CSV table of C-alpha atoms in Angstrom, one decimal:
chain,number,residue,atom,x,y,z
A,1,MET,CA,-16.4,-45.8,-13.4
A,2,ILE,CA,-12.7,-45.4,-12.7
A,3,ALA,CA,-11.3,-47.0,-9.6
A,4,THR,CA,-10.1,-44.8,-6.8
A,5,PRO,CA,-6.4,-45.9,-7.0
A,6,ASP,CA,-6.5,-45.2,-10.8
A,7,LEU,CA,-8.1,-41.8,-10.2
A,8,ILE,CA,-5.4,-40.9,-7.6
A,9,GLU,CA,-2.7,-42.0,-10.0
A,10,SER,CA,-4.1,-40.0,-12.9
A,11,LEU,CA,-4.3,-36.9,-10.8
A,12,SER,CA,-0.9,-37.2,-9.3
A,13,ASN,CA,0.8,-37.7,-12.7
A,14,ASN,CA,0.0,-34.2,-13.8
A,15,LEU,CA,0.9,-32.5,-10.5
A,16,LYS,CA,3.6,-29.9,-10.5
A,17,PRO,CA,5.8,-29.0,-7.5
A,18,VAL,CA,4.4,-26.0,-5.6
A,19,ARG,CA,6.9,-23.6,-4.1
A,20,ARG,CA,5.9,-22.7,-0.6
A,21,LEU,CA,5.4,-19.0,0.2
A,22,ARG,CA,7.8,-17.4,2.5
A,23,PRO,CA,6.4,-16.2,5.9
A,24,PRO,CA,4.1,-13.2,5.6
A,25,VAL,CA,6.3,-10.9,7.7
A,26,THR,CA,9.3,-11.7,5.6
A,27,ARG,CA,7.4,-10.9,2.4
A,28,ALA,CA,6.2,-7.7,4.0
A,29,VAL,CA,9.7,-6.7,4.9
A,30,CYS,CA,10.8,-7.3,1.3
A,31,TRP,CA,8.0,-5.1,0.0
A,32,LEU,CA,8.9,-2.4,2.5
A,33,LEU,CA,12.5,-2.5,1.4
A,34,LEU,CA,11.3,-2.0,-2.2
A,35,ALA,CA,9.3,1.0,-1.0
A,36,SER,CA,12.4,2.4,0.6
A,37,VAL,CA,14.3,2.0,-2.6
A,38,VAL,CA,11.6,3.8,-4.6
A,39,VAL,CA,11.5,6.7,-2.1
A,40,GLY,CA,15.3,6.8,-2.2
A,41,LEU,CA,15.4,7.0,-6.0
A,42,LEU,CA,12.8,9.8,-5.9
A,43,ALA,CA,15.0,11.6,-3.3
A,44,VAL,CA,18.0,11.4,-5.7
A,45,SER,CA,16.0,12.6,-8.7
A,46,GLN,CA,13.8,15.3,-7.1
A,47,GLY,CA,15.8,16.2,-3.9
A,48,PHE,CA,14.3,16.8,-0.5
A,49,ARG,CA,12.3,19.9,0.2
A,50,PRO,CA,14.5,22.9,1.1
A,51,ASP,CA,12.9,23.4,4.5
A,52,LEU,CA,13.0,19.8,5.6
A,53,ALA,CA,15.7,20.3,8.3
A,54,THR,CA,13.5,23.0,9.9
A,55,ARG,CA,10.2,21.3,9.5
A,56,ILE,CA,11.4,18.1,11.1
A,57,HIS,CA,11.7,19.9,14.4
A,58,ASP,CA,8.0,20.9,14.2
A,59,PRO,CA,6.0,18.5,16.4
A,60,SER,CA,3.0,18.6,14.1
A,61,PHE,CA,5.1,17.7,11.1
A,62,SER,CA,7.1,15.0,12.9
A,63,VAL,CA,4.0,13.3,14.4
A,64,GLY,CA,2.3,13.3,11.0
A,65,MET,CA,5.4,11.7,9.4
A,66,ILE,CA,5.6,9.1,12.1
A,67,GLY,CA,1.9,8.3,11.7
A,68,ALA,CA,2.1,8.0,8.0
A,69,ILE,CA,5.2,5.8,8.1
A,70,LEU,CA,3.7,3.5,10.8
A,71,THR,CA,0.5,3.3,8.8
A,72,GLY,CA,2.4,2.2,5.7
A,73,VAL,CA,4.5,-0.4,7.6
A,74,LEU,CA,1.7,-1.9,9.7
A,75,ALA,CA,-0.8,-2.0,6.9
A,76,ALA,CA,1.7,-3.8,4.7
A,77,VAL,CA,2.2,-6.4,7.4
A,78,ALA,CA,-1.5,-6.8,7.9
A,79,ALA,CA,-2.1,-7.2,4.2
A,80,PHE,CA,0.4,-10.2,4.0
A,81,LEU,CA,-0.9,-11.7,7.2
A,82,VAL,CA,-4.6,-11.7,6.3
A,83,SER,CA,-3.9,-13.0,2.8
A,84,LEU,CA,-3.5,-16.4,4.5
A,85,PRO,CA,-6.6,-18.3,5.4
A,86,ASP,CA,-5.3,-19.5,8.8
A,87,ARG,CA,-4.7,-16.0,10.1
A,88,SER,CA,-7.3,-14.1,12.0
A,89,ARG,CA,-9.1,-11.1,10.5
A,90,LEU,CA,-8.3,-9.2,13.6
A,91,TRP,CA,-4.9,-8.5,12.0
A,92,LEU,CA,-6.8,-5.9,10.0
A,93,LEU,CA,-6.9,-3.8,13.2
A,94,LEU,CA,-3.1,-3.7,13.3
A,95,PRO,CA,-2.6,-0.3,11.6
A,96,ALA,CA,-5.7,1.3,13.3
A,97,PRO,CA,-3.7,3.3,16.0
A,98,ALA,CA,-1.3,4.6,13.4
A,99,VAL,CA,-4.2,5.5,11.0
A,100,VAL,CA,-5.8,7.5,13.9
A,101,LEU,CA,-2.5,9.3,14.6
A,102,TRP,CA,-2.0,10.1,11.0
A,103,LEU,CA,-5.5,11.4,10.2
A,104,THR,CA,-5.8,13.2,13.5
A,105,ASN,CA,-2.6,15.1,12.7
A,106,ILE,CA,-3.9,16.0,9.3
A,107,GLY,CA,-7.2,17.3,10.9
A,108,TYR,CA,-5.1,19.3,13.3
A,109,GLN,CA,-3.3,21.0,10.5
A,110,CYS,CA,-6.6,21.8,8.8
A,111,LEU,CA,-8.1,23.4,12.0
A,112,GLY,CA,-5.1,24.8,13.8
A,113,ASP,CA,-2.3,25.5,11.3
A,114,TRP,CA,-4.1,26.4,8.0
A,115,VAL,CA,-1.8,28.0,5.4
A,116,SER,CA,-3.3,29.9,2.6
A,117,PHE,CA,-2.3,29.6,-1.0
A,118,GLY,CA,-1.1,33.1,-1.2
A,119,PRO,CA,-1.6,35.7,-4.0
A,120,GLY,CA,0.1,33.5,-6.5
A,121,GLY,CA,-2.0,30.5,-5.8
A,122,VAL,CA,-0.7,27.0,-6.6
A,123,SER,CA,1.7,26.9,-9.5
A,124,ILE,CA,1.1,24.4,-12.3
A,125,GLY,CA,4.7,23.2,-12.0
A,126,GLU,CA,4.4,22.4,-8.3
A,127,ALA,CA,1.0,20.6,-8.8
A,128,THR,CA,2.5,18.6,-11.7
A,129,ARG,CA,5.5,17.6,-9.6
A,130,CYS,CA,3.2,16.5,-6.7
A,131,LEU,CA,1.2,14.4,-9.2
A,132,ALA,CA,4.3,12.9,-10.6
A,133,THR,CA,5.6,11.9,-7.1
A,134,LEU,CA,2.2,10.3,-6.4
A,135,VAL,CA,2.2,8.3,-9.6
A,136,LEU,CA,5.9,7.3,-9.4
A,137,THR,CA,5.5,6.1,-5.8
A,138,SER,CA,2.1,4.5,-5.9
A,139,LEU,CA,2.3,2.7,-9.2
A,140,PRO,CA,5.3,0.5,-8.7
A,141,LEU,CA,4.4,-0.3,-5.1
A,142,SER,CA,0.9,-1.2,-6.0
A,143,LEU,CA,2.0,-3.5,-8.8
A,144,ALA,CA,4.6,-5.1,-6.6
A,145,MET,CA,2.0,-5.7,-3.9
A,146,LEU,CA,-0.4,-7.4,-6.4
A,147,VAL,CA,2.4,-9.6,-7.7
A,148,MET,CA,3.5,-10.7,-4.3
A,149,LEU,CA,0.0,-11.4,-3.1
A,150,ARG,CA,-1.4,-12.9,-6.3
A,151,TYR,CA,-1.7,-16.5,-5.0
A,152,ALA,CA,-2.8,-16.0,-1.4
A,153,ALA,CA,-4.9,-12.9,-1.6
A,154,PRO,CA,-7.8,-14.3,-3.7
A,155,LEU,CA,-9.1,-16.0,-0.5
A,156,ARG,CA,-9.7,-12.5,1.0
A,157,PRO,CA,-9.4,-10.1,-1.9
A,158,THR,CA,-11.2,-7.1,-0.5
A,159,ALA,CA,-9.6,-7.1,2.9
A,160,VAL,CA,-6.1,-7.7,1.5
A,161,THR,CA,-6.5,-5.1,-1.3
A,162,CYS,CA,-7.7,-2.4,1.2
A,163,MET,CA,-4.8,-3.0,3.5
A,164,GLY,CA,-2.3,-2.9,0.6
A,165,SER,CA,-3.9,0.2,-0.7
A,166,LEU,CA,-3.8,1.9,2.7
A,167,SER,CA,-0.1,1.1,3.0
A,168,VAL,CA,0.6,2.5,-0.5
A,169,ALA,CA,-1.4,5.6,0.3
A,170,ALA,CA,0.5,6.2,3.5
A,171,ILE,CA,3.9,5.8,1.9
A,172,THR,CA,2.9,8.0,-1.0
A,173,ALA,CA,1.8,10.7,1.5
A,174,THR,CA,5.2,10.4,3.3
A,175,ALA,CA,7.0,10.9,0.0
A,176,LEU,CA,4.9,14.0,-0.8
A,177,SER,CA,5.8,15.4,2.7
A,178,LEU,CA,9.5,14.8,2.1
A,179,PHE,CA,9.8,16.3,-1.4
A,180,HIS,CA,7.1,19.0,-1.5
A,181,SER,CA,6.6,22.0,0.8
A,182,GLY,CA,3.3,23.4,2.0
A,183,ASP,CA,2.1,20.6,4.3
A,184,ALA,CA,-0.8,22.6,5.6
A,185,THR,CA,-2.0,23.9,2.3
A,186,LEU,CA,-5.2,22.6,0.8
A,187,MET,CA,-3.3,20.9,-2.0
A,188,ILE,CA,-1.1,18.7,0.2
A,189,ILE,CA,-4.0,17.9,2.6
A,190,MET,CA,-6.1,16.9,-0.4
A,191,PHE,CA,-3.3,14.6,-1.7
A,192,ASN,CA,-2.8,13.0,1.8
A,193,ILE,CA,-6.5,12.3,2.4
A,194,GLY,CA,-7.6,11.9,-1.2
A,195,THR,CA,-4.8,9.4,-2.0
A,196,ALA,CA,-5.8,7.2,1.0
A,197,VAL,CA,-9.5,7.4,0.2
A,198,MET,CA,-8.9,6.7,-3.5
A,199,PHE,CA,-6.7,3.7,-3.1
A,200,VAL,CA,-8.7,2.2,-0.3
A,201,GLY,CA,-12.0,2.8,-2.1
A,202,LEU,CA,-10.7,1.3,-5.4
A,203,GLY,CA,-9.3,-1.6,-3.4
A,204,GLY,CA,-12.7,-2.3,-1.8
A,205,LEU,CA,-14.6,-2.0,-5.1
A,206,PHE,CA,-12.3,-3.9,-7.4
A,207,GLY,CA,-10.1,-6.0,-5.1
A,208,ARG,CA,-11.8,-9.3,-6.0
A,209,ARG,CA,-11.7,-8.6,-9.7
A,210,ILE,CA,-8.1,-7.5,-9.6
A,211,MET,CA,-7.0,-10.6,-7.7
A,212,GLN,CA,-8.9,-12.9,-10.1
A,213,TRP,CA,-7.2,-11.1,-13.1
A,214,ILE,CA,-3.7,-11.3,-11.6
A,215,ALA,CA,-4.0,-14.9,-10.4
A,216,PRO,CA,-6.9,-16.7,-12.2
A,217,ARG,CA,-8.1,-19.9,-10.8
A,218,PRO,CA,-7.5,-22.9,-13.0
A,219,SER,CA,-10.6,-24.3,-14.6
A,220,ILE,CA,-11.6,-28.0,-14.2
A,221,ARG,CA,-11.9,-29.9,-17.4
A,222,ASP,CA,-13.3,-33.3,-18.0
């Protein structure tokens, strides 16, 4: 049997210095800055919707945008906070008011300001551009979130992934509203709600597996 001092010495000889993580709010701000850059690049490449200056004065549109932006910001902060074991799970409720505001506004558009597709229906080009915006926004932000949370998140993978997915979905919906017209059409409403449900659902189902794949735990060998 190895003596305790010898065991401690053998273990300490193979230790590598660990870089301490930055505060969760700081990392959330860095991720949100990246999200701003991604949306800005899309604005340069695609251009804002032609009626944005008019729509921004519509209370329904403005409230929906504010709700989506707040959801994205608060859910990102919550994701980085709950990734740490010493932070309360009550931080998961941080984006709840913004989510209610965002989804209530979408429901209001469905019931009170429905816009039909028109005789021409939805063009393939517009649907393709919407899909491209969704992918170009959500993919880099999701990957960046996974990389930034790969060491802390495995402690609470499902909760962290759900919050991160909600943030990505909200920012993606914001980008769709900025670059594509027809907020109250079925297509945009489907993207707004469907994106959130898809990302949060996938996060809840595969969050633990994704985190274990991104940051596998080291195995103990004799």
